Short mmCIF file of C-alpha atoms in Angstrom, two decimals:
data_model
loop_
_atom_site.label_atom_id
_atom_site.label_comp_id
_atom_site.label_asym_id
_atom_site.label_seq_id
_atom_site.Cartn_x
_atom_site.Cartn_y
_atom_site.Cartn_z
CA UNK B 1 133.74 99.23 132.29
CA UNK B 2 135.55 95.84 131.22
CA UNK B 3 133.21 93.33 130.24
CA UNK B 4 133.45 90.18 127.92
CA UNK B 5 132.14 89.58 124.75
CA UNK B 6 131.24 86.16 123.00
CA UNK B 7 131.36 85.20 119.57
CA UNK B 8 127.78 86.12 118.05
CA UNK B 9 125.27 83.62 116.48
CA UNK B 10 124.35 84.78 112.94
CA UNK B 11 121.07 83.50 111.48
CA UNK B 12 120.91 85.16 107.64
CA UNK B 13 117.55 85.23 106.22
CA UNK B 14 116.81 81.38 104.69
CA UNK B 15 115.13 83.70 101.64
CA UNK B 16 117.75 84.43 98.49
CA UNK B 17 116.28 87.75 96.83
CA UNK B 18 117.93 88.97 93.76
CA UNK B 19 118.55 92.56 93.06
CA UNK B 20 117.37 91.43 89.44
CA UNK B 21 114.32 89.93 90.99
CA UNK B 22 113.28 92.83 92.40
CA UNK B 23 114.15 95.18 89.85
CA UNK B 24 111.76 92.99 87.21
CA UNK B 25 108.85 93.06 89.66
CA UNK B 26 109.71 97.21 90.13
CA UNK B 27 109.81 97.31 86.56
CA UNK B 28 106.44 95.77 85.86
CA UNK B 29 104.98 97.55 88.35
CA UNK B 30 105.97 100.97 88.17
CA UNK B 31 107.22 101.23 84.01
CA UNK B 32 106.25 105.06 84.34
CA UNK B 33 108.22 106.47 87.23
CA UNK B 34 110.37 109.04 87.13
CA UNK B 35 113.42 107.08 88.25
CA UNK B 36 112.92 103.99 85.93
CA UNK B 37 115.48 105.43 83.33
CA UNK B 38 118.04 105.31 85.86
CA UNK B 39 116.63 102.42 88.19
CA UNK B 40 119.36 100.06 86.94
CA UNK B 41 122.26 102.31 87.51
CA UNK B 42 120.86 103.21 91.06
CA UNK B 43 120.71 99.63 91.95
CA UNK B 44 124.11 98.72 90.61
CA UNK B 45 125.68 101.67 92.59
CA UNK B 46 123.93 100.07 96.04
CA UNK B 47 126.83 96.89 95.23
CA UNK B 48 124.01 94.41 96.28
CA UNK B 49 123.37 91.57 94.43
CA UNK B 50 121.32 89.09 96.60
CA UNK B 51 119.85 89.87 100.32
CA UNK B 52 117.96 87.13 102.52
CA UNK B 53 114.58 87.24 104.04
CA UNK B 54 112.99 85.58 106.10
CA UNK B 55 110.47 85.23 104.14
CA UNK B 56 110.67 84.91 100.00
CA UNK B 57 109.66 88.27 97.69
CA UNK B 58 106.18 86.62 96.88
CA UNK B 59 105.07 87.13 100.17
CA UNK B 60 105.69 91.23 100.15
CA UNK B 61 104.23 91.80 96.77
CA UNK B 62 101.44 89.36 97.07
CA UNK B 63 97.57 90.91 97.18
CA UNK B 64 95.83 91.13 100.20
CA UNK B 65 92.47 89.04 100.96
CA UNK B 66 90.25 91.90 100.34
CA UNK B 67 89.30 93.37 96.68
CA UNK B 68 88.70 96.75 95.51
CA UNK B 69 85.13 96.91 97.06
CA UNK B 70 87.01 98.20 100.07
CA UNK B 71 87.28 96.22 103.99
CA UNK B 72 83.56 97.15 104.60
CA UNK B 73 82.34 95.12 101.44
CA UNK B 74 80.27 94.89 98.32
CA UNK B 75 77.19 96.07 100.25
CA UNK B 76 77.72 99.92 101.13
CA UNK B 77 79.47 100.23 98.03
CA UNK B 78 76.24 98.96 96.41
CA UNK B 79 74.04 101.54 98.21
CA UNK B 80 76.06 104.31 97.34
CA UNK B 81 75.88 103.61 94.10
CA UNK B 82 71.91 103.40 93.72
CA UNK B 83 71.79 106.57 96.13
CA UNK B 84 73.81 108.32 92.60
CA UNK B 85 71.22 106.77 90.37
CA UNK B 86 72.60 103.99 89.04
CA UNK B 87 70.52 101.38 88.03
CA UNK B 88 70.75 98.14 89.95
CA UNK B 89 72.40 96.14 87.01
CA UNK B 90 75.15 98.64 86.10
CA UNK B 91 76.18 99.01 90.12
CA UNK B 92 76.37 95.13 89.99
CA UNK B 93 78.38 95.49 87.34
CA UNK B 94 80.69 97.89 89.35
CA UNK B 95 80.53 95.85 92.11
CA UNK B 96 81.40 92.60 90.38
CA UNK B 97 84.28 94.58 88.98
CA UNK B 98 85.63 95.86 92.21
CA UNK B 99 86.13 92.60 93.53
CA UNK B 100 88.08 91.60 90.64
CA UNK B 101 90.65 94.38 91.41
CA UNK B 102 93.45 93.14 94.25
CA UNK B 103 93.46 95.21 97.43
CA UNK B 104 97.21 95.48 99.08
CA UNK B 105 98.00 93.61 102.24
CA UNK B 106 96.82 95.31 105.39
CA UNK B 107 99.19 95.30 108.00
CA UNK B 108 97.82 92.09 109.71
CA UNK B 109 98.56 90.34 106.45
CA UNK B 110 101.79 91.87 106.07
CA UNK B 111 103.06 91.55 109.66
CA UNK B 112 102.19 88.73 111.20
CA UNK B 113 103.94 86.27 109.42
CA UNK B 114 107.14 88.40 109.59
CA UNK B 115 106.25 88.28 113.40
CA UNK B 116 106.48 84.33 113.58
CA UNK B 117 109.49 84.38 111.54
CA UNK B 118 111.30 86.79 113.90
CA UNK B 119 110.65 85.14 117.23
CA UNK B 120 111.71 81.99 115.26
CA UNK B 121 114.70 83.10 114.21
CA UNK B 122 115.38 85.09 117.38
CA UNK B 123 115.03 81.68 119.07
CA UNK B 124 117.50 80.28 117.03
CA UNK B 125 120.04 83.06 117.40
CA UNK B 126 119.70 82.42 121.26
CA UNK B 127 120.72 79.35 121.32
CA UNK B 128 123.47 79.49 118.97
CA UNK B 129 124.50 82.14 121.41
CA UNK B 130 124.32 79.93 124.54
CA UNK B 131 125.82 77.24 122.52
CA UNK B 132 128.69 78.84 121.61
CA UNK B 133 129.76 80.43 124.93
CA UNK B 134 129.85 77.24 126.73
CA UNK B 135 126.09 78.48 128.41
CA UNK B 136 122.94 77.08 129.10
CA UNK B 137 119.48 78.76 129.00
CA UNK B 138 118.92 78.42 132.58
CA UNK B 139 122.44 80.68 133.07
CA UNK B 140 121.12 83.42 131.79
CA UNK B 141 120.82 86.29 134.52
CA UNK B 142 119.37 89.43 132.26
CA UNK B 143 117.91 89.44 128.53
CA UNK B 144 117.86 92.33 126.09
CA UNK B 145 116.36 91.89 122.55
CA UNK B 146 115.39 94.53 119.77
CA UNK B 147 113.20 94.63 116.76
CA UNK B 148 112.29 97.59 115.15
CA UNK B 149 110.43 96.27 112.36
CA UNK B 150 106.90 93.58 113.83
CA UNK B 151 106.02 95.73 116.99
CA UNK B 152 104.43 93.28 119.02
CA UNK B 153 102.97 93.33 123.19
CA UNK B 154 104.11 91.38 124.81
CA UNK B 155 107.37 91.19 122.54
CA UNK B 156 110.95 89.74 121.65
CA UNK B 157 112.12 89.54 125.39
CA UNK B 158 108.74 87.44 126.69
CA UNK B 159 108.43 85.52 123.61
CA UNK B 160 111.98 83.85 123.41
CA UNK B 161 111.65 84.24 127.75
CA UNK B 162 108.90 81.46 127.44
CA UNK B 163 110.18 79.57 123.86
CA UNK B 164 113.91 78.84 125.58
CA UNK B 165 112.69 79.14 128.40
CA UNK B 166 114.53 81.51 130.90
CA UNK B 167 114.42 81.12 134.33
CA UNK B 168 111.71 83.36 135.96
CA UNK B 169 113.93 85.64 137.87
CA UNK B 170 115.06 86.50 134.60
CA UNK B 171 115.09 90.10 134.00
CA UNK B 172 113.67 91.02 130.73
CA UNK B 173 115.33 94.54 128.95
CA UNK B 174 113.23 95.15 125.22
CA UNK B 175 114.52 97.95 123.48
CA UNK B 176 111.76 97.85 119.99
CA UNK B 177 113.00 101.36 118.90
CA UNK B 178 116.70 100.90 119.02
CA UNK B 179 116.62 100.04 115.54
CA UNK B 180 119.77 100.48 113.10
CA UNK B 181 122.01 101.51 116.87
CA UNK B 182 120.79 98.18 118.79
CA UNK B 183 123.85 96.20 118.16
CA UNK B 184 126.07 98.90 119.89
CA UNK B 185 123.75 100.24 122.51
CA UNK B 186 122.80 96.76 123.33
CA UNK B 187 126.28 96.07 124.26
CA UNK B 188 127.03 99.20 125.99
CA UNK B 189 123.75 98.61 128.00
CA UNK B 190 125.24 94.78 128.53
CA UNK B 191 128.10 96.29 129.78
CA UNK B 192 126.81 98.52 132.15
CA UNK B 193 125.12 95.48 133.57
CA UNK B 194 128.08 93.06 134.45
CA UNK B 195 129.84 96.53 135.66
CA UNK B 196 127.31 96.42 138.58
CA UNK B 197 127.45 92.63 138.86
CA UNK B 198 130.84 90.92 137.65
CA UNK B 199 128.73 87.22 137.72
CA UNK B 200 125.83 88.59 136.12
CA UNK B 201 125.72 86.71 132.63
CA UNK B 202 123.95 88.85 129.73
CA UNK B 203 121.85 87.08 126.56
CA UNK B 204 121.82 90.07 123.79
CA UNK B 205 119.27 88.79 120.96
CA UNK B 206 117.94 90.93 117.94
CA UNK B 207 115.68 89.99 115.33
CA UNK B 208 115.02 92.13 112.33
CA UNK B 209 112.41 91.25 109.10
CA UNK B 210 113.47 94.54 107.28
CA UNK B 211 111.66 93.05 104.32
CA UNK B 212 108.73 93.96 106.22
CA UNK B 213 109.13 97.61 104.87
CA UNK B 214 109.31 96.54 101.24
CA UNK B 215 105.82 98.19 99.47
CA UNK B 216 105.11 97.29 96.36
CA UNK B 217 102.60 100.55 95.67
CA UNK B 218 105.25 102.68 96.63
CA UNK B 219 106.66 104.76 93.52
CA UNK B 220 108.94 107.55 95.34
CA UNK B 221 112.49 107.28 94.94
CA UNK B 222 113.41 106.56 98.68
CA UNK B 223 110.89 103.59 98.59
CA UNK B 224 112.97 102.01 95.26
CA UNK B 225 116.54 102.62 97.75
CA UNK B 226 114.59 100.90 100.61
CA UNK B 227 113.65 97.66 98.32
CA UNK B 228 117.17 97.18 97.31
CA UNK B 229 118.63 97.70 100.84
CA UNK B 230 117.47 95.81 103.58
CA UNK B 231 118.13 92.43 104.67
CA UNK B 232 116.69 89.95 107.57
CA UNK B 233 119.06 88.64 110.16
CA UNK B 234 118.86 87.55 113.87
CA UNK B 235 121.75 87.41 115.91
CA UNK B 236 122.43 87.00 118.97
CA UNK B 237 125.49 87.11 121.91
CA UNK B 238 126.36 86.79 125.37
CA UNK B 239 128.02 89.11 127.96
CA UNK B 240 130.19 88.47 131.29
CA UNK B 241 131.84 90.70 133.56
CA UNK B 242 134.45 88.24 133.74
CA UNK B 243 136.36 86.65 130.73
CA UNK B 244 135.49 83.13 129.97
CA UNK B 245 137.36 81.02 127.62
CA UNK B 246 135.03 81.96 124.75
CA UNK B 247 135.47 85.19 125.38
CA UNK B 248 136.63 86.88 121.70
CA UNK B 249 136.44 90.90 122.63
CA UNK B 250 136.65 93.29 125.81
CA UNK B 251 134.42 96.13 126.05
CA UNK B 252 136.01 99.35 127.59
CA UNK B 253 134.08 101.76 126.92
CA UNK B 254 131.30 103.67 125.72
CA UNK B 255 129.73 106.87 124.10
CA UNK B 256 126.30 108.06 123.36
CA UNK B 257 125.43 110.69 121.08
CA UNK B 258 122.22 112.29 119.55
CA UNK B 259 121.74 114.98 116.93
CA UNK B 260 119.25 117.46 117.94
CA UNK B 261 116.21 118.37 115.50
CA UNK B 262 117.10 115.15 112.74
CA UNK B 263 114.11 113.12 114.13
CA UNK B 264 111.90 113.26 110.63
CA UNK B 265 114.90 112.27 108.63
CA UNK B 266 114.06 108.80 109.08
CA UNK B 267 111.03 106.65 110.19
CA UNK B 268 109.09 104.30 110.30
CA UNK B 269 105.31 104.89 109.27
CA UNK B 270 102.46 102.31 109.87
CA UNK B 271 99.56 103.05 106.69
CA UNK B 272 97.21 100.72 106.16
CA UNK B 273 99.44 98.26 104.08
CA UNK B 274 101.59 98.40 106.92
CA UNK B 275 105.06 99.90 107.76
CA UNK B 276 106.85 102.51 105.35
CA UNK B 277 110.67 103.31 105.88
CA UNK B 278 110.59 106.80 104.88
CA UNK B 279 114.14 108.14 104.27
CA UNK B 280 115.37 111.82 103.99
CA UNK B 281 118.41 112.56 101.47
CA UNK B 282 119.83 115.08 104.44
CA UNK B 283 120.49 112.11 106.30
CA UNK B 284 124.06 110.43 105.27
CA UNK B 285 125.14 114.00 106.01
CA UNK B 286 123.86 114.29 109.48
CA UNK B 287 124.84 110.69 110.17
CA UNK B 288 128.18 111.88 108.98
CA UNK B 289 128.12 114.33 111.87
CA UNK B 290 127.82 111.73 114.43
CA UNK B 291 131.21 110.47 113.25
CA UNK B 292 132.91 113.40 113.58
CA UNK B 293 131.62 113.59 117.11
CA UNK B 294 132.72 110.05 117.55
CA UNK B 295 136.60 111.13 116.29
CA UNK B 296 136.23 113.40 118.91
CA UNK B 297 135.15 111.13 121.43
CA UNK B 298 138.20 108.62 120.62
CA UNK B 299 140.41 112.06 120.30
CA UNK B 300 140.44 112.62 123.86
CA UNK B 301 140.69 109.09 125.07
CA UNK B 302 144.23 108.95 123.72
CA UNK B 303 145.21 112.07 123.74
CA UNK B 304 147.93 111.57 125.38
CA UNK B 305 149.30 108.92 122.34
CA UNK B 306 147.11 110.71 119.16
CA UNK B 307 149.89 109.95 116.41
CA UNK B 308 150.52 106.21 117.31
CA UNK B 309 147.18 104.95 118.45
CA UNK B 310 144.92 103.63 115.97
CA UNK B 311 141.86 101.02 115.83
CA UNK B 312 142.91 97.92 113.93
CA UNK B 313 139.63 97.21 112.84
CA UNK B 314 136.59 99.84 112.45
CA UNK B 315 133.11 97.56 113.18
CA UNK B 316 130.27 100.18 111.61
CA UNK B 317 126.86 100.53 110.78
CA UNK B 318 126.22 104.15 109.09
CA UNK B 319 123.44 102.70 107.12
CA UNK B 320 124.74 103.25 103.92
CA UNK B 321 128.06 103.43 101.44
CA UNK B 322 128.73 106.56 101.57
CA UNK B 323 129.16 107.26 104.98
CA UNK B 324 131.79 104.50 105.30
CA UNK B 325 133.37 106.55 102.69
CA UNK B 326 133.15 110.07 104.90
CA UNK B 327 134.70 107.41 107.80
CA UNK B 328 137.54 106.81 105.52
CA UNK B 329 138.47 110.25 104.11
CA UNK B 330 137.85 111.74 107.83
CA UNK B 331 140.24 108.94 109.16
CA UNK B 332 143.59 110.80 110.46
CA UNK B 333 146.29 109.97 107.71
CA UNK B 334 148.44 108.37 110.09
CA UNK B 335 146.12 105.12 110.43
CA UNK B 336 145.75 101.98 108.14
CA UNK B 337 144.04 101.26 105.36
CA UNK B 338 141.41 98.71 105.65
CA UNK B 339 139.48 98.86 108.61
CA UNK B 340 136.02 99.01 107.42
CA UNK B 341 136.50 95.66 104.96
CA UNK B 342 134.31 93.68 107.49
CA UNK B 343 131.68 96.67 107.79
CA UNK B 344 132.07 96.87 103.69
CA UNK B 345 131.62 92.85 103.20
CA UNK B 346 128.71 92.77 105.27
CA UNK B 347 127.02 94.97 103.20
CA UNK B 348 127.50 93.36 99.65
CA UNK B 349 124.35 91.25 100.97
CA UNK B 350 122.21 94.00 102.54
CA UNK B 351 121.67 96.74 105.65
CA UNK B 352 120.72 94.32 108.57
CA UNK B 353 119.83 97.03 110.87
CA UNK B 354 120.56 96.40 114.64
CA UNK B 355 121.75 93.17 113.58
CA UNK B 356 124.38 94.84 111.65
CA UNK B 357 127.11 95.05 113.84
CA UNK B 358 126.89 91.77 114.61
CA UNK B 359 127.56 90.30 111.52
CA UNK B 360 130.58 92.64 111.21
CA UNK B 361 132.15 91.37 114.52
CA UNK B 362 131.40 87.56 113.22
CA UNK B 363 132.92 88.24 110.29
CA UNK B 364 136.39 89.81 111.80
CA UNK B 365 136.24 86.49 114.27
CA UNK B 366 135.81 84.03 111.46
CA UNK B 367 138.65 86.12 109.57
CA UNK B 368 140.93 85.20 112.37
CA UNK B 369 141.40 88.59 113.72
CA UNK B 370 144.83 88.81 116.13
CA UNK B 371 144.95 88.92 119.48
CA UNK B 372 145.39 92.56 120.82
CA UNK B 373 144.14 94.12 118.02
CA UNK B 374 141.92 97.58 119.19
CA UNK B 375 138.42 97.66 117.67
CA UNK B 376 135.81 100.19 117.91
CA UNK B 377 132.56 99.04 116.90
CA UNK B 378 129.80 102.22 115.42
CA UNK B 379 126.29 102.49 114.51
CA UNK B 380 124.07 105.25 113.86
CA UNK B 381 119.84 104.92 114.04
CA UNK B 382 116.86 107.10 113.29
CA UNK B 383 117.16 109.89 115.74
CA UNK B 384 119.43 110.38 115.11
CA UNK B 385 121.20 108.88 117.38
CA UNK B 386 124.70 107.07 117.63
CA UNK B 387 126.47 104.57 119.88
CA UNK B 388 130.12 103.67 120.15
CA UNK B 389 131.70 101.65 122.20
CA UNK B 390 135.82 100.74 122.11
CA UNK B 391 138.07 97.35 123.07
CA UNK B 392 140.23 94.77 122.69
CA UNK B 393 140.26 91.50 120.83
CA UNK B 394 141.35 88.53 123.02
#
């Protein structure tokens, strides 16, 4: 499978939110939920302090154009009323007071400036990409991009195809539903590529606004989780089938695996103040069963060496704390300590989603991580669905 792996661009969100920042607007909003006794302890126990977006907090929790009178306007709201019997100066007096009252974003509102931001930053991550493996836009043979969160025709792949440009022979792979797995799958796709074509070079690019999902109506518990979570980063890296001097990691190989029946245990949802994350609290556990699989998988790779083999350095995205501590306690007893602190770092300042695992990889290269060091890079999505892949740092 042996293909080549650049150091990624990382582009964080240019937007510092503090977890106290949102916890006072939560707070103002919401003073009567059921969780606001313990709202403080649950975002303490997250361990994250500050996030960036790519766009600030006022923007998600800032009214919409409309006004209570509803989309269609003062005027059938007006009727209605006279058709009840009121009077023509008390429904003007409803009417003028409907339009006082704030109507949420619709999802034009909410989206589309979370769209511009991500084929921005997408942009950028490209050419930090190029820039850093010694490429130029016009070398790039195949381009895949994700985002999960601003679903968009045309999307990532023909945007950033005419902002680089790319040549026109270029062939364009969008994968909008990857979500949380992209970074993996997007490299075990890349790989699969330059397998077929040693000189074909590979452009991976994803661009997630998870801020996108933050609702300020929402009063469930799962909505709270979601506004402390997520984070926006683009990233972006290239792929060869032959190792170049930039060349940081080689890809061996890959797994795939998908839980049957945990479809509904996260999603997306598009209401009409735009996209809901809607979490499940059976999920850690059934993402947890995707890493016993993966044990398996890396089981009977070297099963032939079991007690002495061992990753150096675990790159994962379970979504969430306490799956990286089911990783460590389902770890055999033989291996090292420590090799989730890049996956654990990275999350201090938020879930990035597909971008995830890319910020865990830049983080081991910045750290200086050795020559010949095995690495085996995770992430689990909505699905639920997992991808693996193992190599070797160069």
């Amino acid at each position: 499978m042996a293909a080549y792996l650049c150091p990624p661009a990382v582009i964080h969100g240019a937007h510092s939110v503090h977890t106290r920042e949102i916890m006072a607007e939560v707070h103002d909003r919401h003073p009567d939920a059921a969780w606001a006794p313990r709202a403080e302890g649950i975002a303490a126990s997250t361990g994250i302090e500050t996030r960036g977006w790519m766009l600030p907090l006022e923007a998600a929790v800032a009214p919409g154009n409309g006004s209570g009178a509803g989309p269609a306007g003062p005027g059938p709201a007006r009727e209605a009323l006279l058709r009840d019997g009121f009077t023509e100066r008390d429904a003007d007096r409803v009417i003028a007071a409907l339009e006082a009252v704030p109507a949420p974003q619709t999802v034009q509102e909410r989206t589309a400036p979370a769209w511009e931001a991500v084929q921005a930053y997408g942009e950028r991550a490209a050419r930090g990409a190029l820039q850093i493996a010694g490429l130029d836009v016009a070398d790039v043979d195949c381009l895949i991009t994700s985002n999960s969160t601003t679903p968009a025709l045309p999307g990532l792949d023909v945007s950033l195809a005419n902002r680089l440009p790319l040549r026109g022979d270029t062939m364009l792979l969008p994968a909008a539903q990857w979500a949380c797995v992209a970074g993996t799958r997007s490299l075990a796709l890349a790989a699969d590529l330059v397998a077929a074509d040693p000189d074909r070079v590979v452009l991976v690019v994803i661009s997630e606004a998870l801020s996108t999902t933050y609702q300020p109506a929402d009063d469930t518990l799962e909505s709270l989780i979601v506004r402390l979570l997520f984070a926006d980063t683009a990233v972006a890296a290239v792929v060869t089938g032959r190792p170049r001097p930039e060349s940081v990691l080689r890809l061996d190989a890959s797994w795939h695996h998908t839980l049957p029946g945990t479809r509904d245990l996260h999603r997306l949802e598009t209401r009409a103040d735009g996209t809901h994350f809607v979490m499940d609290r059976r999920g850690p556990r059934a993402v947890q069963e995707t890493v016993a699989a993966m044990w398996e998988w890396l089981r009977g790779r070297h099963e032939d060496d079991p007690r002495s083999w061992h990753p150096d350095l675990l790159l994962a995205h379970p979504g969430g704390t306490r799956v990286l501590e089911y990783m460590e306690q389902t770890m055999p007893g033989e291996w090292p300590s420590g090799l989730l602190r890049h996956s654990r770092d990275s999350y201090t300042t938020g879930n990035r989603g597909g971008a995830a695992v890319f910020d865990i990889l830049r983080r081991a290269y910045d750290a200086g991580q050795k020559a010949g060091s095995r690495a085996v890079l995770y992430a689990a999505a909505p699905g639920l669905t997992a991808t693996a892949l193992e190599g070797e740092w160069l």
